[in-house]
Amino acid sequence: MFVMVKYFSLAAFFVGLIGFLFYTNLCNFSNKFYAYIEDFYYELDKEYDYIVVGAGSAGSVIASRLSEDPNATVLVLEAGGFGCSLLDIPAIAPLLHGTIFDWQYKTIPQNYACEAFENKVSFWPMGKLIGGTGRLNNMMYTRGHPEDYKSWYTGLPDFDYHRDILTYFKKAENQAGIYLNDSEYHSSNGPLTANDLTFVSELYEAVVTTARDMGFPVRDINSQFSTGFSQPQVNVKSGSRFSTGHHLLQQYYRPNLRIKTFSYVEKIMFKGNFEAYGVKHRLFNKLYVTKARKAVILSAGVIGSPKLLMLSGIGDETHLKHVGIPPIKNLPVGNGLQDHISSGFDLILLDKLLSVSFYSLSSLINILQYFLQSRGPLTTVGCEALAILNTNCLNETIKYKDCETKYRKPDFELIFMPIGISTDHGIHFKNIINLRKDVWDEYFTKLSGSYPINILPIVLHPKSVGTVRLRDNIPSTTPIIDPNYLSDQSDLDILIKGIKFVKKFVEAPAFLNLGAKFNKIPFPGCTHLEFDSDEYWRCYVRQVSFTLYHPVGTCRMGQEDAGENVVDYEFKVIGMNKLFVADASVMPSLVSANINAAVVMLAEKAADIIKNYSRLSTGFCHVREIFFKLAICTVL
Ligand SMILES: Cc1cc2nc3c(=O)[nH]c(=O)nc-3n(C[C@H](O)[C@H](O)[C@H](O)COP(=O)(O)OP(=O)(O)OC[C@H]3O[C@@H](n4cnc5c(N)ncnc54)[C@H](O)[C@@H]3O)c2cc1C
């Protein structure tokens, strides 16, 4: 009987996958048709106050905030389409990887990591539609640690976390869950929904019971505490994903806001090589130049923004000349790339099926429950619990509270997922992570008959730093992405400590009740090493090095004169006028959390600054700004 259910579910999933791919193409086609008709019938203004490039997590917020002023005209140029509502079923997020809604970026082959992946290449999905990557991410809402932000603003001596950061987290948040009454740390008027999970499996209870037994706190990590164990809040409303892109679409009726989809921006236009006055963008193979009176704001993401700056002549002079672009400003664009790296696929095997499983996701009852009640396994985001900790606090001899005071900033995260890579029997997951076929055959197929789950340790503050560079001067060419994973040995050490902690964690009684066993099958490429030795895990981590999809830092924000920054603390491109960058690319370093909430917080901050900045820098002031700071300029 079970075998029949299994094969029926497999067949249902396979048919569903094909149906879904058909649906995505149909959706994109109808989106394109709408954009075509709109472009054909409406004569668009050729000049706006603001042009926002990219309607992703950050750009959607900036466009929405700037267009709150009815006297300001705002144009949003987005390379993708609007999307369709079925894409917003939380559990199907992984199906969007590799589709037309994904830029489908890939890293170059890694020297120190990703050995179990085809050509040692890591796949980097990024959203190409309204809502951007916030439309295909895992929706977890986490803010990070105050110390993260303090380290960004070392150049501002009067930096205050509550005033300069928490204010914007609250402004950005639309709390719809259990923290609705905590007005000190939460708020419910912002564009980004934060809600409780409505469905979890038995895994969650096992995690919190074990965490408490081991002396760890279980609490809201988006409050005065930023560490401990927690059930993540998610960007989900009435059972559907609700990203900042959805919020932007709700503002579509504003007469001063125009959202142009399928508009790929190829170049920023400059007056006198210092002042942005518009952009060149392509829509259905026609090139347009649209002007911006007050500012051009790049929110094209961690790859799109540095790429566009470089294509426009802003970047490392030597590199730009090498690819045939005349440089207009020498800035370290594309340096400082960091990403959260993790490891540990299918290391925990259960002897029972959890209620959030591959089978339950494709069951007819659960599909009906989702469409009729907006509840059930299809609302799952793939992660049921997380922990943000410091590796020094994993030792049982130290009380967590004392340890937390001593080591303020966390250095690793754990995410608890009720499914593994092999749960879908190789239909989809192995492809979206680019797993080598021989590794699949030799290792993962052996797990058939057991029920793997993933507890992934993540390096929160990797020391390995990489780059984004252009291949050539053609706008449609994908850039060279090299995160340089695990080039710093200390990142590897944290992952090894993390895996060892996971091994200990699942020995607890609550996990034994689920029949949890640590997977002792030697991993291909490491079979010559003694299982569980440090050498074995070092080898394993270099094989299984998996992105958590949080790249940042390619247009670093910081002090103007530090030499390593691209934008100043006001998001303005250093030495340029009327040109801003605000998205994940400006983060000077990774935060101790999944990063979307921080990206949206930054967008709120940027919108506030840009509104104010543009108010001050009208008239001829902007000319004087080249010689004087804005404050001096406005007095003159
Ligand atoms: C699979 C996955 C899972 C994730 N899960 C989580 C999670 O659970 N929680 C979390 O906090 N974070 C998560 N993240 C990370 C988070 O979603 C991103 O860091 C965040 O969305 C980045 O926002 P952004 O505004 O910088 O860029 P994006 O949201 O990527 O926006 C960039 C936009 O610009 C457009 N664009 C790019 N170039 C151009 C151009 N030349 N012209 C016009 N438009 C252009 C793009 O199409 C896109 O819409 C995840 C990421 C991924 C990939």
Short mmCIF file of N, CA, C and O in Angstrom, two decimals, residues 106-173:
data_model
loop_
_atom_site.label_atom_id
_atom_site.label_comp_id
_atom_site.label_asym_id
_atom_site.label_seq_id
_atom_site.Cartn_x
_atom_site.Cartn_y
_atom_site.Cartn_z
N LYS A 106 25.21 31.87 -12.20
CA LYS A 106 26.07 30.77 -11.75
C LYS A 106 27.41 31.36 -11.34
O LYS A 106 27.89 32.30 -11.98
N THR A 107 28.03 30.78 -10.33
CA THR A 107 29.38 31.22 -10.00
C THR A 107 30.36 30.60 -10.99
O THR A 107 30.00 29.65 -11.70
N ILE A 108 31.57 31.10 -10.98
CA ILE A 108 32.61 30.38 -11.74
C ILE A 108 33.05 29.19 -10.88
O ILE A 108 32.75 29.15 -9.67
N PRO A 109 33.74 28.20 -11.46
CA PRO A 109 34.18 27.04 -10.67
C PRO A 109 34.96 27.50 -9.43
O PRO A 109 35.82 28.39 -9.52
N GLN A 110 34.64 26.90 -8.29
CA GLN A 110 35.26 27.32 -7.03
C GLN A 110 36.53 26.52 -6.76
O GLN A 110 36.57 25.31 -6.98
N ASN A 111 37.53 27.20 -6.25
CA ASN A 111 38.81 26.53 -5.99
C ASN A 111 38.82 25.74 -4.69
O ASN A 111 39.52 24.76 -4.57
N TYR A 112 38.04 26.22 -3.71
CA TYR A 112 38.14 25.61 -2.38
C TYR A 112 36.81 25.00 -1.92
O TYR A 112 36.67 24.63 -0.76
N ALA A 113 35.82 24.97 -2.76
CA ALA A 113 34.48 24.57 -2.31
C ALA A 113 33.68 23.96 -3.46
O ALA A 113 34.16 23.90 -4.60
N CYS A 114 32.47 23.52 -3.14
CA CYS A 114 31.49 23.07 -4.15
C CYS A 114 31.98 21.88 -4.98
O CYS A 114 31.60 21.73 -6.14
N GLU A 115 32.83 21.02 -4.41
CA GLU A 115 33.40 19.94 -5.20
C GLU A 115 32.36 18.90 -5.63
O GLU A 115 32.55 18.22 -6.64
N ALA A 116 31.28 18.79 -4.86
CA ALA A 116 30.25 17.80 -5.23
C ALA A 116 29.28 18.34 -6.29
O ALA A 116 28.33 17.66 -6.66
N PHE A 117 29.52 19.57 -6.74
CA PHE A 117 28.63 20.15 -7.75
C PHE A 117 29.28 20.07 -9.13
O PHE A 117 30.51 20.09 -9.24
N GLU A 118 28.43 19.99 -10.17
CA GLU A 118 28.95 19.91 -11.54
C GLU A 118 29.91 21.08 -11.78
O GLU A 118 29.54 22.25 -11.55
N ASN A 119 31.10 20.80 -12.22
CA ASN A 119 32.14 21.80 -12.51
C ASN A 119 32.46 22.71 -11.32
O ASN A 119 32.95 23.82 -11.51
N LYS A 120 32.11 22.29 -10.12
CA LYS A 120 32.35 23.07 -8.88
C LYS A 120 31.67 24.44 -8.94
O LYS A 120 32.20 25.46 -8.48
N VAL A 121 30.51 24.44 -9.58
CA VAL A 121 29.77 25.69 -9.80
C VAL A 121 28.55 25.73 -8.88
O VAL A 121 27.83 24.74 -8.75
N SER A 122 28.33 26.88 -8.24
CA SER A 122 27.15 27.05 -7.38
C SER A 122 26.09 27.83 -8.16
O SER A 122 26.41 28.85 -8.79
N PHE A 123 24.86 27.36 -8.13
CA PHE A 123 23.78 28.07 -8.81
C PHE A 123 23.26 29.18 -7.92
O PHE A 123 23.00 28.95 -6.74
N TRP A 124 23.06 30.35 -8.49
CA TRP A 124 22.57 31.50 -7.74
C TRP A 124 21.25 32.01 -8.33
O TRP A 124 21.26 32.89 -9.22
N PRO A 125 20.13 31.50 -7.88
CA PRO A 125 18.85 32.04 -8.38
C PRO A 125 18.64 33.47 -7.88
O PRO A 125 19.08 33.81 -6.78
N MET A 126 18.05 34.29 -8.71
CA MET A 126 17.66 35.66 -8.29
C MET A 126 16.41 36.05 -9.05
O MET A 126 16.32 35.78 -10.27
N GLY A 127 15.48 36.68 -8.37
CA GLY A 127 14.18 36.96 -8.95
C GLY A 127 14.22 37.96 -10.10
O GLY A 127 14.83 39.03 -9.99
N LYS A 128 13.56 37.59 -11.22
CA LYS A 128 13.45 38.51 -12.36
C LYS A 128 11.97 38.77 -12.58
O LYS A 128 11.35 38.24 -13.51
N LEU A 129 11.38 39.50 -11.70
CA LEU A 129 9.97 39.88 -11.78
C LEU A 129 9.72 40.92 -10.69
O LEU A 129 10.61 41.17 -9.87
N ILE A 130 8.53 41.52 -10.70
CA ILE A 130 8.22 42.49 -9.65
C ILE A 130 8.30 41.76 -8.30
O ILE A 130 7.71 40.71 -8.13
N GLY A 131 9.05 42.34 -7.38
CA GLY A 131 9.30 41.68 -6.09
C GLY A 131 10.70 41.09 -6.05
O GLY A 131 11.21 40.79 -4.98
N GLY A 132 11.30 40.90 -7.23
CA GLY A 132 12.69 40.43 -7.32
C GLY A 132 12.91 39.13 -6.59
O GLY A 132 12.08 38.21 -6.63
N THR A 133 14.02 39.05 -5.90
CA THR A 133 14.37 37.81 -5.20
C THR A 133 13.43 37.58 -4.02
O THR A 133 13.24 36.45 -3.57
N GLY A 134 12.80 38.65 -3.55
CA GLY A 134 11.78 38.51 -2.51
C GLY A 134 10.57 37.72 -3.00
O GLY A 134 9.67 37.39 -2.24
N ARG A 135 10.55 37.41 -4.28
CA ARG A 135 9.43 36.68 -4.88
C ARG A 135 9.77 35.19 -5.05
O ARG A 135 8.92 34.40 -5.39
N LEU A 136 11.06 34.84 -4.88
CA LEU A 136 11.36 33.40 -4.95
C LEU A 136 12.19 32.94 -3.77
O LEU A 136 12.75 31.85 -3.76
N ASN A 137 12.29 33.78 -2.73
CA ASN A 137 13.08 33.38 -1.57
C ASN A 137 12.26 32.51 -0.62
O ASN A 137 11.12 32.16 -0.90
N ASN A 138 12.87 32.19 0.54
CA ASN A 138 12.18 31.31 1.48
C ASN A 138 11.36 32.07 2.53
O ASN A 138 10.87 31.45 3.49
N MET A 139 11.27 33.37 2.36
CA MET A 139 10.31 34.20 3.11
C MET A 139 10.60 34.36 4.59
O MET A 139 9.75 34.85 5.33
N MET A 140 11.76 33.92 5.06
CA MET A 140 12.02 34.02 6.50
C MET A 140 12.36 35.45 6.89
O MET A 140 13.15 36.12 6.21
N TYR A 141 11.75 35.89 7.99
CA TYR A 141 11.90 37.28 8.41
C TYR A 141 12.82 37.34 9.64
O TYR A 141 12.40 37.02 10.75
N THR A 142 14.07 37.72 9.43
CA THR A 142 15.02 37.82 10.55
C THR A 142 15.83 39.10 10.38
O THR A 142 16.18 39.47 9.26
N ARG A 143 16.16 39.75 11.48
CA ARG A 143 16.76 41.09 11.37
C ARG A 143 18.27 41.17 11.57
O ARG A 143 18.90 42.09 11.06
N GLY A 144 18.82 40.28 12.38
CA GLY A 144 20.25 40.39 12.65
C GLY A 144 20.52 41.02 14.01
O GLY A 144 19.59 41.34 14.76
N HIS A 145 21.80 41.21 14.30
CA HIS A 145 22.24 41.65 15.62
C HIS A 145 22.64 43.13 15.58
O HIS A 145 23.28 43.56 14.62
N PRO A 146 22.33 43.91 16.63
CA PRO A 146 22.73 45.33 16.63
C PRO A 146 24.22 45.54 16.33
O PRO A 146 24.60 46.51 15.67
N GLU A 147 25.05 44.59 16.78
CA GLU A 147 26.50 44.74 16.54
C GLU A 147 26.83 44.73 15.03
O GLU A 147 27.80 45.32 14.60
N ASP A 148 26.00 44.02 14.25
CA ASP A 148 26.23 43.98 12.79
C ASP A 148 26.18 45.39 12.21
O ASP A 148 27.01 45.78 11.40
N TYR A 149 25.18 46.12 12.67
CA TYR A 149 24.94 47.45 12.11
C TYR A 149 25.95 48.45 12.65
O TYR A 149 26.37 49.36 11.95
N LYS A 150 26.33 48.23 13.91
CA LYS A 150 27.36 49.09 14.50
C LYS A 150 28.64 48.99 13.68
O LYS A 150 29.30 50.00 13.40
N SER A 151 28.95 47.77 13.23
CA SER A 151 30.19 47.61 12.46
C SER A 151 30.08 48.27 11.08
O SER A 151 31.08 48.66 10.49
N TRP A 152 28.88 48.43 10.55
CA TRP A 152 28.73 49.14 9.27
C TRP A 152 29.02 50.63 9.42
O TRP A 152 29.49 51.28 8.50
N TYR A 153 28.61 51.17 10.57
CA TYR A 153 28.61 52.63 10.72
C TYR A 153 29.76 53.13 11.59
O TYR A 153 29.62 54.12 12.29
N THR A 154 30.90 52.44 11.54
CA THR A 154 32.04 52.86 12.37
C THR A 154 32.46 54.29 12.02
O THR A 154 33.03 55.00 12.85
N GLY A 155 32.16 54.71 10.79
CA GLY A 155 32.53 56.07 10.38
C GLY A 155 31.59 57.14 10.93
O GLY A 155 31.81 58.33 10.72
N LEU A 156 30.52 56.73 11.59
CA LEU A 156 29.58 57.71 12.15
C LEU A 156 29.61 57.58 13.68
O LEU A 156 28.95 56.70 14.25
N PRO A 157 30.38 58.42 14.36
CA PRO A 157 30.57 58.26 15.80
C PRO A 157 29.26 58.35 16.60
O PRO A 157 29.15 57.73 17.65
N ASP A 158 28.27 59.09 16.11
CA ASP A 158 27.04 59.22 16.90
C ASP A 158 25.97 58.18 16.49
O ASP A 158 24.79 58.34 16.77
N PHE A 159 26.41 57.09 15.83
CA PHE A 159 25.46 56.06 15.40
C PHE A 159 24.69 55.49 16.60
O PHE A 159 25.25 55.20 17.64
N ASP A 160 23.40 55.35 16.40
CA ASP A 160 22.56 54.81 17.47
C ASP A 160 21.64 53.74 16.85
O ASP A 160 20.85 54.05 15.96
N TYR A 161 21.75 52.51 17.33
CA TYR A 161 20.99 51.40 16.72
C TYR A 161 19.49 51.67 16.72
O TYR A 161 18.80 51.49 15.72
N HIS A 162 18.98 52.14 17.85
CA HIS A 162 17.53 52.34 17.94
C HIS A 162 17.04 53.42 16.98
O HIS A 162 16.06 53.24 16.26
N ARG A 163 17.77 54.51 16.94
CA ARG A 163 17.34 55.63 16.09
C ARG A 163 17.62 55.35 14.61
O ARG A 163 16.78 55.60 13.74
N ASP A 164 18.81 54.82 14.32
CA ASP A 164 19.24 54.72 12.91
C ASP A 164 18.86 53.42 12.22
O ASP A 164 18.87 53.34 10.99
N ILE A 165 18.56 52.39 12.99
CA ILE A 165 18.25 51.09 12.37
C ILE A 165 16.87 50.56 12.79
O ILE A 165 16.01 50.30 11.95
N LEU A 166 16.67 50.43 14.11
CA LEU A 166 15.41 49.83 14.57
C LEU A 166 14.19 50.61 14.05
O LEU A 166 13.19 50.02 13.64
N THR A 167 14.31 51.94 14.03
CA THR A 167 13.23 52.78 13.50
C THR A 167 12.81 52.31 12.11
O THR A 167 11.61 52.26 11.80
N TYR A 168 13.81 51.97 11.28
CA TYR A 168 13.49 51.59 9.89
C TYR A 168 13.02 50.14 9.78
O TYR A 168 12.22 49.82 8.91
N PHE A 169 13.51 49.27 10.68
CA PHE A 169 12.95 47.92 10.70
C PHE A 169 11.45 48.00 11.01
O PHE A 169 10.64 47.32 10.40
N LYS A 170 11.14 48.86 11.99
CA LYS A 170 9.72 48.99 12.37
C LYS A 170 8.90 49.63 11.26
O LYS A 170 7.79 49.21 10.95
N LYS A 171 9.48 50.64 10.64
CA LYS A 171 8.76 51.32 9.55
C LYS A 171 8.46 50.34 8.40
O LYS A 171 7.41 50.43 7.75
N ALA A 172 9.39 49.40 8.20
CA ALA A 172 9.25 48.47 7.07
C ALA A 172 8.31 47.31 7.37
O ALA A 172 7.90 46.59 6.46
N GLU A 173 8.00 47.08 8.65
CA GLU A 173 7.32 45.84 9.03
C GLU A 173 5.80 45.95 9.04
O GLU A 173 5.25 46.95 9.49
#
